[in-house]
């Protein structure tokens, strides 16, 4: 130790341990004091000393004590929420934060969050404005709806819609659509929370519009359609079309609320995928209110978006839950920038989610080949794989993809090593190989993957 703190190498390690005061004078501690408040450092040194005393390990010297205090302080202050590299091939990975954002979206969010903004200020009138106006025009233009409202996430959209439009009344829904979205979000539970009564009609696999018609009572408020986002029922199945529900509802003076989950503004079939319901289609079919997520296929910040008829949206705005579920300024700024990409016809180039959907297997294979030749390790090869959309969209649908496949005697150890990389890299294990899928990795991170792999493979060599 530079300042000459005792090294504790005596026959009795315990007695030779330096005091806290002595450790505080040490050169290595000065760097800690520059980074952390003094009492945190003192605390960490005390703990470090107490542990050394308890272990009676005579080799622990002053430097080791300070180093231990340093790792304890680092662990205590490091956030567990960190950027990661998603090499799973699941584009909207819920555990990895769903949609990455476009540069323009990020810039808009930073600009509004870094300082003050006209969040609730009308710059023309010079007085109070509404946060609910900022994205209204774009959403009307893009979806064809009369009005729009943005809340925190789509779970909030559904809760708000049911609470504002059906509390104390009945909501009619097909048994095939009483779904669990994930994370404990179950449609029957949300209905209960909203104060609306649930009327189930049809069967798990088949529900006809006549089933809805037969269930209507004077207490009925709305017909709810929920998109089966994350599962498929195949075989002997039938569900009433949105057109049929709209005709029935409007004949009976009721509303149709369509929860699309992801929803999309671009046609997914353009990319060789099945058709995911589009927001414009639901509005055109006459749904009174359509709910969808901001951070699924829309590719924007976390938000719940409600579009529909003007008086319905006005009713939602007046409901007290809207205040509790309102989005913040960064969300609204980011959503606006994301929606602009659609308006300008540049969504496929600018929005990361769509760029990943649109990438061809050939592109991905070229990238994978380059990395394989660069790494020149017999362990790393190119694999043909299938990527998925995830995030409760297009279940069972895949995109032909390419991955780095790493064969190693201890694949799970290798995967763990990559998860501990400076930017953790998350892959998946299949057939005793670690797969790093390139579809969900931005090309500019390819070199980072190569560096990490080089380090991880070298250190795992037997
Ligand atoms: C994902 C989803 C939700 C919840 O949306 P969040 O944005 O995750 O809150 C609600 N309904 C359906 C059908 C969904 O797929």
CSV table of C-alpha atoms and ligand atoms in Angstrom, one decimal:
chain,number,residue,atom,x,y,z
A,1,UNK,CA,0.0,0.0,0.0
A,2,UNK,CA,1.5,3.3,-1.1
A,3,UNK,CA,0.9,5.0,2.3
A,4,UNK,CA,2.5,2.2,4.2
A,5,UNK,CA,-0.6,0.7,5.8
A,6,UNK,CA,0.4,-2.6,7.4
A,7,UNK,CA,0.1,-5.5,5.1
A,8,UNK,CA,-1.2,-7.9,7.7
A,9,UNK,CA,1.3,-10.6,6.9
A,10,UNK,CA,2.0,-11.4,10.6
A,11,UNK,CA,1.5,-14.8,12.1
A,12,UNK,CA,-1.8,-13.5,13.6
A,13,UNK,CA,-3.6,-11.9,10.6
A,14,UNK,CA,-6.4,-10.6,12.9
A,15,UNK,CA,-4.2,-8.3,15.0
A,16,UNK,CA,-2.4,-7.0,12.0
A,17,UNK,CA,-5.5,-5.6,10.3
A,18,UNK,CA,-5.3,-1.8,9.9
A,19,UNK,CA,-7.7,0.5,11.5
A,20,UNK,CA,-10.5,2.3,9.5
A,21,UNK,CA,-8.6,5.6,10.0
A,22,UNK,CA,-5.5,4.1,8.5
A,23,UNK,CA,-7.4,2.7,5.5
A,24,UNK,CA,-9.0,6.1,5.0
A,25,UNK,CA,-5.5,7.6,4.6
A,26,UNK,CA,-4.5,5.1,1.9
A,27,UNK,CA,-3.9,6.1,-1.7
A,28,UNK,CA,-6.5,3.7,-3.1
A,29,UNK,CA,-9.2,5.0,-0.7
A,30,UNK,CA,-8.7,8.6,-2.1
A,31,UNK,CA,-10.2,7.5,-5.5
A,32,UNK,CA,-13.1,6.0,-3.6
A,33,UNK,CA,-13.7,9.2,-1.6
A,34,UNK,CA,-13.7,11.2,-4.9
A,35,UNK,CA,-16.5,8.9,-6.2
A,36,UNK,CA,-18.7,8.1,-3.1
A,37,UNK,CA,-19.8,10.1,-0.1
A,38,UNK,CA,-17.4,9.7,2.9
A,39,UNK,CA,-19.9,7.9,5.2
A,40,UNK,CA,-20.6,5.3,2.5
A,41,UNK,CA,-16.9,4.7,2.1
A,42,UNK,CA,-16.4,4.5,5.9
A,43,UNK,CA,-19.3,2.1,6.1
A,44,UNK,CA,-17.9,-0.1,3.3
A,45,UNK,CA,-14.4,-0.2,4.9
A,46,UNK,CA,-15.9,-1.2,8.3
A,47,UNK,CA,-17.8,-4.0,6.7
A,48,UNK,CA,-14.8,-5.1,4.8
A,49,UNK,CA,-12.7,-5.1,8.0
A,50,UNK,CA,-15.4,-7.0,9.9
A,51,UNK,CA,-15.5,-9.7,7.2
A,52,UNK,CA,-11.8,-10.0,7.2
A,53,UNK,CA,-11.8,-10.4,11.0
A,54,UNK,CA,-14.4,-13.1,10.8
A,55,UNK,CA,-12.6,-15.0,8.1
A,56,UNK,CA,-9.3,-14.8,10.0
A,57,UNK,CA,-7.5,-15.0,6.6
A,58,UNK,CA,-4.0,-13.7,7.2
A,59,UNK,CA,-3.4,-12.9,3.6
A,60,UNK,CA,-5.9,-10.0,3.5
A,61,UNK,CA,-3.9,-6.8,3.5
A,62,UNK,CA,-4.8,-3.2,3.3
A,63,UNK,CA,-5.1,-3.1,-0.5
A,64,UNK,CA,-7.4,-6.1,-0.4
A,65,UNK,CA,-9.6,-4.5,2.2
A,66,UNK,CA,-10.0,-1.3,0.1
A,67,UNK,CA,-10.6,-3.4,-3.0
A,68,UNK,CA,-13.4,-5.3,-1.3
A,69,UNK,CA,-14.9,-2.1,-0.1
A,70,UNK,CA,-14.7,-0.8,-3.6
A,71,UNK,CA,-16.6,-3.7,-5.1
A,72,UNK,CA,-19.2,-3.5,-2.4
A,73,UNK,CA,-19.7,0.2,-3.2
A,74,UNK,CA,-19.9,-0.5,-6.9
A,75,UNK,CA,-22.4,-3.3,-6.4
A,76,UNK,CA,-24.5,-1.0,-4.1
A,77,UNK,CA,-24.6,1.9,-6.6
A,78,UNK,CA,-24.8,0.0,-9.9
A,79,UNK,CA,-28.2,-0.1,-11.5
A,80,UNK,CA,-29.7,-3.4,-12.4
A,81,UNK,CA,-31.5,-1.7,-15.3
A,82,UNK,CA,-28.8,-1.7,-18.0
A,83,UNK,CA,-28.6,-1.6,-21.8
A,84,UNK,CA,-28.2,-5.1,-23.2
A,85,UNK,CA,-27.6,-6.6,-26.7
A,86,UNK,CA,-30.7,-8.7,-27.7
A,87,UNK,CA,-29.3,-11.6,-29.7
A,88,UNK,CA,-32.4,-13.8,-29.0
A,89,UNK,CA,-34.1,-13.2,-32.3
A,90,UNK,CA,-37.3,-12.1,-30.5
A,91,UNK,CA,-37.9,-8.6,-31.9
A,92,UNK,CA,-40.4,-7.3,-29.3
A,93,UNK,CA,-38.8,-9.0,-26.3
A,94,UNK,CA,-40.9,-8.0,-23.3
A,95,UNK,CA,-38.2,-8.9,-20.8
A,96,UNK,CA,-35.7,-6.8,-22.8
A,97,UNK,CA,-37.8,-3.7,-23.0
A,98,UNK,CA,-39.8,-4.3,-26.2
A,99,UNK,CA,-39.3,-1.7,-28.9
A,100,UNK,CA,-36.0,0.1,-29.3
A,101,UNK,CA,-36.5,3.6,-30.5
A,102,UNK,CA,-35.5,5.6,-33.6
A,103,UNK,CA,-32.9,8.3,-33.4
A,104,UNK,CA,-35.5,11.0,-34.1
A,105,UNK,CA,-37.7,9.5,-31.4
A,106,UNK,CA,-34.9,9.6,-28.9
A,107,UNK,CA,-33.9,13.2,-29.9
A,108,UNK,CA,-37.5,14.4,-29.4
A,109,UNK,CA,-37.7,12.7,-25.9
A,110,UNK,CA,-34.4,14.1,-24.8
A,111,UNK,CA,-35.3,17.6,-26.0
A,112,UNK,CA,-38.5,17.7,-24.1
A,113,UNK,CA,-37.2,15.9,-21.0
A,114,UNK,CA,-34.0,17.9,-20.6
A,115,UNK,CA,-35.8,21.2,-20.0
A,116,UNK,CA,-39.2,22.7,-19.9
A,117,UNK,CA,-41.8,22.1,-22.6
A,118,UNK,CA,-45.2,23.2,-23.8
A,119,UNK,CA,-46.7,20.0,-22.3
A,120,UNK,CA,-49.8,21.8,-21.0
A,121,UNK,CA,-49.2,25.2,-22.5
A,122,UNK,CA,-50.9,26.8,-25.5
A,123,UNK,CA,-48.2,28.8,-27.2
A,124,UNK,CA,-50.7,30.6,-29.4
A,125,UNK,CA,-53.0,31.7,-26.6
A,126,UNK,CA,-50.2,32.1,-24.1
A,127,UNK,CA,-52.1,30.1,-21.4
A,128,UNK,CA,-53.0,26.7,-20.2
A,129,UNK,CA,-53.2,23.9,-22.9
A,130,UNK,CA,-53.7,20.2,-22.8
A,131,UNK,CA,-51.2,17.4,-23.0
A,132,UNK,CA,-53.8,15.4,-24.9
A,133,UNK,CA,-53.6,17.6,-28.0
A,134,UNK,CA,-50.0,16.9,-29.1
A,135,UNK,CA,-50.4,13.6,-31.0
A,136,UNK,CA,-54.1,13.9,-31.8
A,137,UNK,CA,-53.8,15.2,-35.3
A,138,UNK,CA,-51.2,12.6,-36.4
A,139,UNK,CA,-53.2,9.7,-34.9
A,140,UNK,CA,-56.4,11.0,-36.6
A,141,UNK,CA,-54.5,11.3,-39.9
A,142,UNK,CA,-52.9,7.8,-39.7
A,143,UNK,CA,-55.8,5.8,-38.4
A,144,UNK,CA,-58.8,7.7,-39.9
A,145,UNK,CA,-60.3,8.0,-36.4
A,146,UNK,CA,-62.2,11.1,-35.3
A,147,UNK,CA,-60.2,11.5,-32.0
A,148,UNK,CA,-57.4,10.0,-30.0
A,149,UNK,CA,-56.1,9.7,-26.4
A,150,UNK,CA,-52.8,8.4,-25.1
A,151,UNK,CA,-52.3,6.8,-21.7
A,152,UNK,CA,-49.5,4.9,-20.0
A,153,UNK,CA,-49.7,1.5,-21.7
A,154,UNK,CA,-52.3,-0.5,-23.4
A,155,UNK,CA,-53.4,-2.3,-20.2
A,156,UNK,CA,-54.4,1.2,-19.0
A,157,UNK,CA,-56.3,1.8,-22.3
A,158,UNK,CA,-58.4,-1.2,-21.7
A,159,UNK,CA,-59.0,-0.5,-18.0
A,160,UNK,CA,-59.9,3.1,-18.8
A,161,UNK,CA,-62.2,2.2,-21.7
A,162,UNK,CA,-64.2,-0.3,-19.6
A,163,UNK,CA,-64.3,2.0,-16.5
A,164,UNK,CA,-65.5,5.0,-18.4
A,165,UNK,CA,-67.9,3.3,-20.8
A,166,UNK,CA,-69.2,0.2,-18.9
A,167,UNK,CA,-68.9,0.6,-15.1
A,168,UNK,CA,-72.1,-0.7,-13.5
A,169,UNK,CA,-73.2,-2.2,-16.8
A,170,UNK,CA,-72.5,-5.4,-18.7
A,171,UNK,CA,-69.7,-6.1,-21.2
A,172,UNK,CA,-70.3,-8.9,-23.7
A,173,UNK,CA,-67.3,-10.9,-24.8
A,174,UNK,CA,-66.5,-14.2,-26.4
A,175,UNK,CA,-65.2,-17.1,-24.2
A,176,UNK,CA,-62.5,-17.5,-26.8
A,177,UNK,CA,-61.2,-13.9,-26.0
A,178,UNK,CA,-61.1,-14.1,-22.2
A,179,UNK,CA,-57.3,-14.1,-22.5
A,180,UNK,CA,-54.3,-13.6,-20.3
A,181,UNK,CA,-51.9,-11.2,-22.0
A,182,UNK,CA,-49.0,-12.0,-19.6
A,183,UNK,CA,-47.7,-10.4,-16.4
A,184,UNK,CA,-51.0,-11.2,-14.7
A,185,UNK,CA,-53.1,-9.1,-17.1
A,186,UNK,CA,-56.3,-11.1,-17.5
A,187,UNK,CA,-59.3,-9.7,-19.3
A,188,UNK,CA,-61.8,-11.0,-16.6
A,189,UNK,CA,-59.7,-9.4,-13.8
A,190,UNK,CA,-59.5,-6.1,-15.7
A,191,UNK,CA,-63.3,-6.1,-16.2
A,192,UNK,CA,-63.8,-6.7,-12.5
A,193,UNK,CA,-61.4,-3.8,-11.7
A,194,UNK,CA,-63.3,-1.5,-14.0
A,195,UNK,CA,-66.6,-2.2,-12.2
A,196,UNK,CA,-68.2,-3.7,-15.4
A,197,UNK,CA,-70.0,-7.0,-15.3
A,198,UNK,CA,-68.7,-9.8,-17.6
A,199,UNK,CA,-71.1,-11.6,-19.9
A,200,UNK,CA,-69.4,-14.6,-21.6
A,201,UNK,CA,-70.8,-15.9,-24.8
A,202,UNK,CA,-70.0,-18.7,-27.2
A,203,UNK,CA,-67.4,-21.4,-26.6
A,204,UNK,CA,-63.6,-21.5,-26.4
A,205,UNK,CA,-63.3,-22.3,-30.1
A,206,UNK,CA,-66.5,-21.1,-31.7
A,207,UNK,CA,-68.5,-17.9,-31.1
A,208,UNK,CA,-71.2,-16.5,-33.5
A,209,UNK,CA,-72.7,-13.1,-33.7
A,210,UNK,CA,-76.0,-14.7,-32.7
A,211,UNK,CA,-74.4,-15.7,-29.4
A,212,UNK,CA,-73.7,-12.0,-28.7
A,213,UNK,CA,-77.3,-11.1,-29.8
A,214,UNK,CA,-78.8,-13.6,-27.5
A,215,UNK,CA,-76.9,-12.2,-24.5
A,216,UNK,CA,-77.9,-8.6,-24.8
A,217,UNK,CA,-80.0,-7.1,-21.9
A,218,UNK,CA,-81.0,-3.6,-20.9
A,219,UNK,CA,-77.8,-3.5,-18.8
A,220,UNK,CA,-75.5,-4.2,-21.8
A,221,UNK,CA,-73.1,-1.3,-22.5
A,222,UNK,CA,-70.6,-2.6,-25.0
A,223,UNK,CA,-69.3,-5.5,-27.0
A,224,UNK,CA,-65.6,-6.1,-26.3
A,225,UNK,CA,-63.4,-7.8,-28.9
A,226,UNK,CA,-59.9,-8.8,-27.7
A,227,UNK,CA,-57.2,-9.8,-30.2
A,228,UNK,CA,-55.8,-13.3,-29.2
A,229,UNK,CA,-52.3,-11.7,-29.4
A,230,UNK,CA,-50.1,-14.5,-28.0
A,231,UNK,CA,-51.7,-17.8,-29.0
A,232,UNK,CA,-53.5,-19.4,-31.8
A,233,UNK,CA,-56.5,-21.7,-31.9
A,234,UNK,CA,-56.5,-23.8,-35.0
A,235,UNK,CA,-58.9,-26.3,-36.3
A,236,UNK,CA,-62.7,-26.1,-35.7
A,237,UNK,CA,-62.8,-22.4,-34.9
A,238,UNK,CA,-65.0,-19.4,-35.6
A,239,UNK,CA,-65.3,-15.9,-34.2
A,240,UNK,CA,-67.8,-13.2,-35.1
A,241,UNK,CA,-66.2,-10.6,-37.5
A,242,UNK,CA,-65.8,-7.0,-36.4
A,243,UNK,CA,-68.3,-6.0,-39.1
A,244,UNK,CA,-70.9,-8.3,-37.6
A,245,UNK,CA,-70.3,-7.0,-34.1
A,246,UNK,CA,-70.6,-3.4,-35.3
A,247,UNK,CA,-73.9,-4.0,-37.1
A,248,UNK,CA,-75.3,-5.8,-34.0
A,249,UNK,CA,-74.0,-3.2,-31.5
A,250,UNK,CA,-75.2,-0.1,-33.4
A,251,UNK,CA,-78.6,-1.6,-34.1
A,252,UNK,CA,-78.9,-2.0,-30.3
A,253,UNK,CA,-77.4,1.4,-29.4
A,254,UNK,CA,-74.3,-0.2,-27.9
A,255,UNK,CA,-70.6,0.4,-28.5
A,256,UNK,CA,-67.9,-1.9,-29.9
A,257,UNK,CA,-64.5,-1.6,-28.2
A,258,UNK,CA,-61.7,-3.4,-30.1
A,259,UNK,CA,-58.5,-4.2,-28.1
A,260,UNK,CA,-55.9,-5.0,-30.8
A,261,UNK,CA,-53.0,-5.4,-28.4
A,262,UNK,CA,-50.2,-4.7,-30.8
A,263,UNK,CA,-52.1,-3.5,-33.7
A,264,UNK,CA,-50.1,-2.2,-36.7
A,265,UNK,CA,-50.2,0.7,-39.1
A,266,UNK,CA,-48.1,-1.2,-41.7
A,267,UNK,CA,-49.3,-4.5,-43.4
A,268,UNK,CA,-47.3,-7.4,-41.9
A,269,UNK,CA,-48.0,-9.6,-44.9
A,270,UNK,CA,-45.6,-7.3,-46.9
A,271,UNK,CA,-42.9,-9.1,-44.9
A,272,UNK,CA,-44.1,-12.6,-45.5
A,273,UNK,CA,-45.9,-12.7,-42.1
A,274,UNK,CA,-49.6,-13.4,-41.4
A,275,UNK,CA,-51.9,-10.4,-41.4
A,276,UNK,CA,-51.8,-8.7,-38.0
A,277,UNK,CA,-55.0,-6.6,-37.5
A,278,UNK,CA,-54.4,-3.0,-38.5
A,279,UNK,CA,-55.7,0.0,-36.6
A,280,UNK,CA,-57.1,1.6,-39.8
A,281,UNK,CA,-59.1,-1.5,-40.6
A,282,UNK,CA,-60.8,-1.5,-37.2
A,283,UNK,CA,-61.7,2.2,-37.5
A,284,UNK,CA,-63.0,1.6,-41.1
A,285,UNK,CA,-65.1,-1.3,-39.9
A,286,UNK,CA,-66.9,1.0,-37.5
A,287,UNK,CA,-65.4,0.1,-34.1
A,288,UNK,CA,-66.3,3.0,-31.7
A,289,UNK,CA,-63.0,2.7,-29.8
A,290,UNK,CA,-59.7,0.9,-30.7
A,291,UNK,CA,-56.9,0.2,-28.1
A,292,UNK,CA,-53.3,-0.6,-29.0
A,293,UNK,CA,-49.8,-0.4,-27.6
A,294,UNK,CA,-47.2,2.3,-28.4
A,295,UNK,CA,-44.3,-0.1,-27.9
A,296,UNK,CA,-45.3,-3.2,-29.8
A,297,UNK,CA,-45.4,-3.2,-33.6
A,298,UNK,CA,-45.9,0.6,-33.6
A,299,UNK,CA,-42.3,0.7,-32.5
A,300,UNK,CA,-42.5,3.7,-30.2
A,301,UNK,CA,-42.3,4.5,-26.5
A,302,UNK,CA,-44.4,2.6,-23.9
A,303,UNK,CA,-47.9,4.0,-24.3
A,304,UNK,CA,-51.5,2.9,-24.6
A,305,UNK,CA,-53.3,4.5,-27.6
A,306,UNK,CA,-57.1,4.9,-27.8
A,307,UNK,CA,-58.6,6.1,-31.1
A,308,UNK,CA,-62.2,6.3,-31.9
A,309,UNK,CA,-65.3,8.4,-32.1
A,310,UNK,CA,-65.1,12.0,-30.8
A,311,UNK,CA,-67.8,11.8,-28.1
A,312,UNK,CA,-66.4,8.5,-26.8
A,313,UNK,CA,-62.8,9.9,-26.5
A,314,UNK,CA,-64.3,13.0,-24.9
A,315,UNK,CA,-66.0,10.8,-22.3
A,316,UNK,CA,-62.7,9.0,-21.6
A,317,UNK,CA,-60.9,12.3,-21.1
A,318,UNK,CA,-63.3,13.4,-18.4
A,319,UNK,CA,-62.9,10.2,-16.4
A,320,UNK,CA,-60.8,10.6,-13.3
A,321,UNK,CA,-58.7,7.5,-14.2
A,322,UNK,CA,-57.3,9.5,-17.2
A,323,UNK,CA,-55.5,11.7,-14.7
A,324,UNK,CA,-54.0,8.7,-13.0
A,325,UNK,CA,-52.9,7.0,-16.2
A,326,UNK,CA,-51.7,10.1,-18.1
A,327,UNK,CA,-48.4,9.8,-20.1
A,328,UNK,CA,-45.4,12.0,-19.4
A,329,UNK,CA,-43.8,14.6,-21.7
A,330,UNK,CA,-41.1,12.3,-22.9
A,331,UNK,CA,-43.6,9.7,-24.0
A,332,UNK,CA,-45.7,12.2,-25.9
A,333,UNK,CA,-42.7,13.7,-27.6
A,334,UNK,CA,-41.3,10.3,-28.6
A,335,UNK,CA,-44.7,9.1,-29.8
A,336,UNK,CA,-45.1,12.1,-32.0
A,337,UNK,CA,-41.7,11.5,-33.6
A,338,UNK,CA,-42.4,7.8,-34.1
A,339,UNK,CA,-45.8,8.6,-35.7
A,340,UNK,CA,-44.1,11.1,-38.1
A,341,UNK,CA,-42.1,8.3,-39.5
A,342,UNK,CA,-45.3,6.7,-40.7
A,343,UNK,CA,-46.7,9.9,-42.0
A,344,UNK,CA,-43.5,10.4,-44.1
A,345,UNK,CA,-43.6,6.8,-45.4
A,346,UNK,CA,-40.2,6.1,-43.8
A,347,UNK,CA,-41.3,3.7,-41.0
A,348,UNK,CA,-39.5,0.7,-42.5
A,349,UNK,CA,-36.2,2.6,-42.7
A,350,UNK,CA,-36.4,4.6,-39.5
A,351,UNK,CA,-38.2,2.6,-36.9
A,352,UNK,CA,-35.9,-0.2,-35.5
A,353,UNK,CA,-38.7,-2.7,-35.1
A,354,UNK,CA,-39.6,-2.5,-38.8
A,355,UNK,CA,-36.0,-2.4,-39.9
A,356,UNK,CA,-35.6,-5.7,-38.0
A,357,UNK,CA,-38.8,-7.2,-39.5
A,358,UNK,CA,-37.7,-6.1,-43.0
A,359,UNK,CA,-34.1,-7.4,-42.9
A,360,UNK,CA,-33.6,-10.3,-45.3
A,361,UNK,CA,-32.0,-13.6,-44.5
A,362,UNK,CA,-29.3,-12.8,-47.1
A,363,UNK,CA,-28.3,-9.5,-45.3
A,364,UNK,CA,-28.1,-11.3,-42.0
A,365,UNK,CA,-26.2,-14.2,-43.4
A,366,UNK,CA,-23.6,-11.8,-44.9
A,367,UNK,CA,-23.1,-10.2,-41.5
A,368,UNK,CA,-22.8,-13.6,-39.9
A,369,UNK,CA,-20.3,-14.9,-42.5
A,370,UNK,CA,-18.1,-11.8,-41.9
A,371,UNK,CA,-18.1,-12.4,-38.2
A,372,UNK,CA,-17.3,-16.1,-38.6
A,373,UNK,CA,-14.3,-15.4,-40.8
A,374,UNK,CA,-13.1,-12.7,-38.6
A,375,UNK,CA,-13.3,-14.8,-35.5
A,376,UNK,CA,-11.6,-17.7,-37.3
A,377,UNK,CA,-12.5,-20.1,-34.5
A,378,UNK,CA,-13.6,-23.6,-35.3
A,379,UNK,CA,-16.3,-23.2,-32.6
A,380,UNK,CA,-18.3,-20.4,-34.4
A,381,UNK,CA,-20.4,-21.1,-37.4
A,382,UNK,CA,-23.3,-19.6,-39.3
A,383,UNK,CA,-26.7,-21.2,-38.6
A,384,UNK,CA,-30.0,-20.7,-40.4
A,385,UNK,CA,-32.6,-19.9,-37.8
A,386,UNK,CA,-36.1,-18.5,-37.4
A,387,UNK,CA,-36.7,-15.2,-35.6
A,388,UNK,CA,-40.0,-14.2,-34.1
A,389,UNK,CA,-41.9,-11.0,-33.5
A,390,UNK,CA,-42.7,-11.6,-29.8
A,391,UNK,CA,-44.4,-9.0,-27.6
A,392,UNK,CA,-47.7,-10.8,-28.0
A,393,UNK,CA,-47.8,-10.3,-31.8
A,394,UNK,CA,-48.1,-12.9,-34.5
A,395,UNK,CA,-47.8,-16.1,-32.5
A,396,UNK,CA,-46.3,-19.0,-34.5
A,397,UNK,CA,-45.1,-16.7,-37.2
A,398,UNK,CA,-41.4,-16.7,-38.0
A,399,UNK,CA,-38.9,-14.8,-40.2
A,400,UNK,CA,-36.1,-16.7,-41.9
A,401,UNK,CA,-32.9,-15.5,-40.1
A,402,UNK,CA,-29.2,-16.1,-39.5
A,403,UNK,CA,-27.3,-16.5,-36.3
A,404,UNK,CA,-23.8,-17.2,-35.0
A,405,UNK,CA,-23.9,-20.8,-33.6
A,406,UNK,CA,-21.2,-21.5,-31.0
A,407,UNK,CA,-20.5,-25.0,-30.1
A,408,UNK,CA,-18.7,-25.4,-26.8
A,409,UNK,CA,-18.3,-28.0,-24.2
A,410,UNK,CA,-20.1,-25.7,-21.7
A,411,UNK,CA,-22.6,-23.7,-23.6
A,412,UNK,CA,-24.4,-22.4,-20.5
A,413,UNK,CA,-21.1,-21.2,-19.1
A,414,UNK,CA,-20.4,-19.4,-22.3
A,415,UNK,CA,-23.9,-17.8,-22.3
A,416,UNK,CA,-23.3,-16.7,-18.7
A,417,UNK,CA,-20.0,-15.1,-19.7
A,418,UNK,CA,-21.7,-13.1,-22.4
A,419,UNK,CA,-24.4,-12.0,-20.0
A,420,UNK,CA,-21.6,-10.6,-17.9
A,421,UNK,CA,-20.0,-8.7,-20.8
A,422,UNK,CA,-19.7,-4.9,-20.4
A,423,UNK,CA,-22.9,-4.6,-22.5
A,424,UNK,CA,-24.6,-7.9,-21.6
A,425,UNK,CA,-25.3,-10.1,-24.6
A,426,UNK,CA,-28.4,-12.3,-24.4
A,427,UNK,CA,-28.5,-15.2,-26.7
A,428,UNK,CA,-30.4,-18.5,-26.6
A,429,UNK,CA,-29.4,-22.1,-26.3
A,430,UNK,CA,-30.6,-24.7,-28.8
A,431,UNK,CA,-29.3,-28.2,-29.5
A,432,UNK,CA,-26.3,-27.7,-27.3
A,433,UNK,CA,-25.2,-24.6,-29.2
A,434,UNK,CA,-25.4,-21.0,-28.2
A,435,UNK,CA,-27.2,-19.0,-30.9
A,436,UNK,CA,-26.6,-15.3,-31.3
A,437,UNK,CA,-29.4,-14.1,-33.6
A,438,UNK,CA,-28.4,-11.1,-35.8
A,439,UNK,CA,-31.9,-10.0,-36.8
A,440,UNK,CA,-32.3,-8.3,-33.4
A,441,UNK,CA,-28.8,-6.9,-33.3
A,442,UNK,CA,-28.2,-3.5,-34.9
A,443,UNK,CA,-25.3,-4.0,-37.5
A,444,UNK,CA,-23.2,-1.4,-35.7
A,445,UNK,CA,-23.0,-3.8,-32.7
A,446,UNK,CA,-21.5,-6.7,-34.8
A,447,UNK,CA,-18.0,-5.7,-33.8
A,448,UNK,CA,-18.9,-5.6,-30.1
A,449,UNK,CA,-20.2,-9.1,-30.5
A,450,UNK,CA,-17.0,-10.2,-32.1
A,451,UNK,CA,-14.9,-8.7,-29.3
A,452,UNK,CA,-17.0,-10.3,-26.6
A,453,UNK,CA,-16.9,-13.7,-28.3
A,454,UNK,CA,-13.2,-13.5,-28.8
A,455,UNK,CA,-12.7,-12.8,-25.1
A,456,UNK,CA,-15.3,-15.4,-23.9
A,457,UNK,CA,-14.1,-18.2,-26.2
A,458,UNK,CA,-10.4,-17.7,-25.3
A,459,UNK,CA,-11.2,-17.7,-21.6
A,460,UNK,CA,-13.4,-20.8,-21.8
A,461,UNK,CA,-10.8,-22.9,-23.7
A,462,UNK,CA,-10.2,-26.0,-21.8
B,1,LIG,C1,-50.1,-6.5,-25.0
B,1,LIG,C2,-51.6,-6.4,-24.9
B,1,LIG,C3,-52.2,-5.6,-23.9
B,1,LIG,C4,-51.4,-4.8,-22.9
B,1,LIG,O1,-50.7,-3.8,-23.6
B,1,LIG,P1,-49.4,-3.2,-22.8
B,1,LIG,O2,-49.0,-2.1,-23.7
B,1,LIG,O3,-48.4,-4.2,-22.6
B,1,LIG,O4,-50.0,-2.6,-21.5
B,1,LIG,C5,-53.6,-5.6,-23.8
B,1,LIG,N1,-54.3,-6.3,-24.7
B,1,LIG,C6,-53.8,-7.1,-25.7
B,1,LIG,C7,-54.7,-7.9,-26.5
B,1,LIG,C8,-52.4,-7.2,-25.8
B,1,LIG,O5,-51.9,-8.0,-26.7
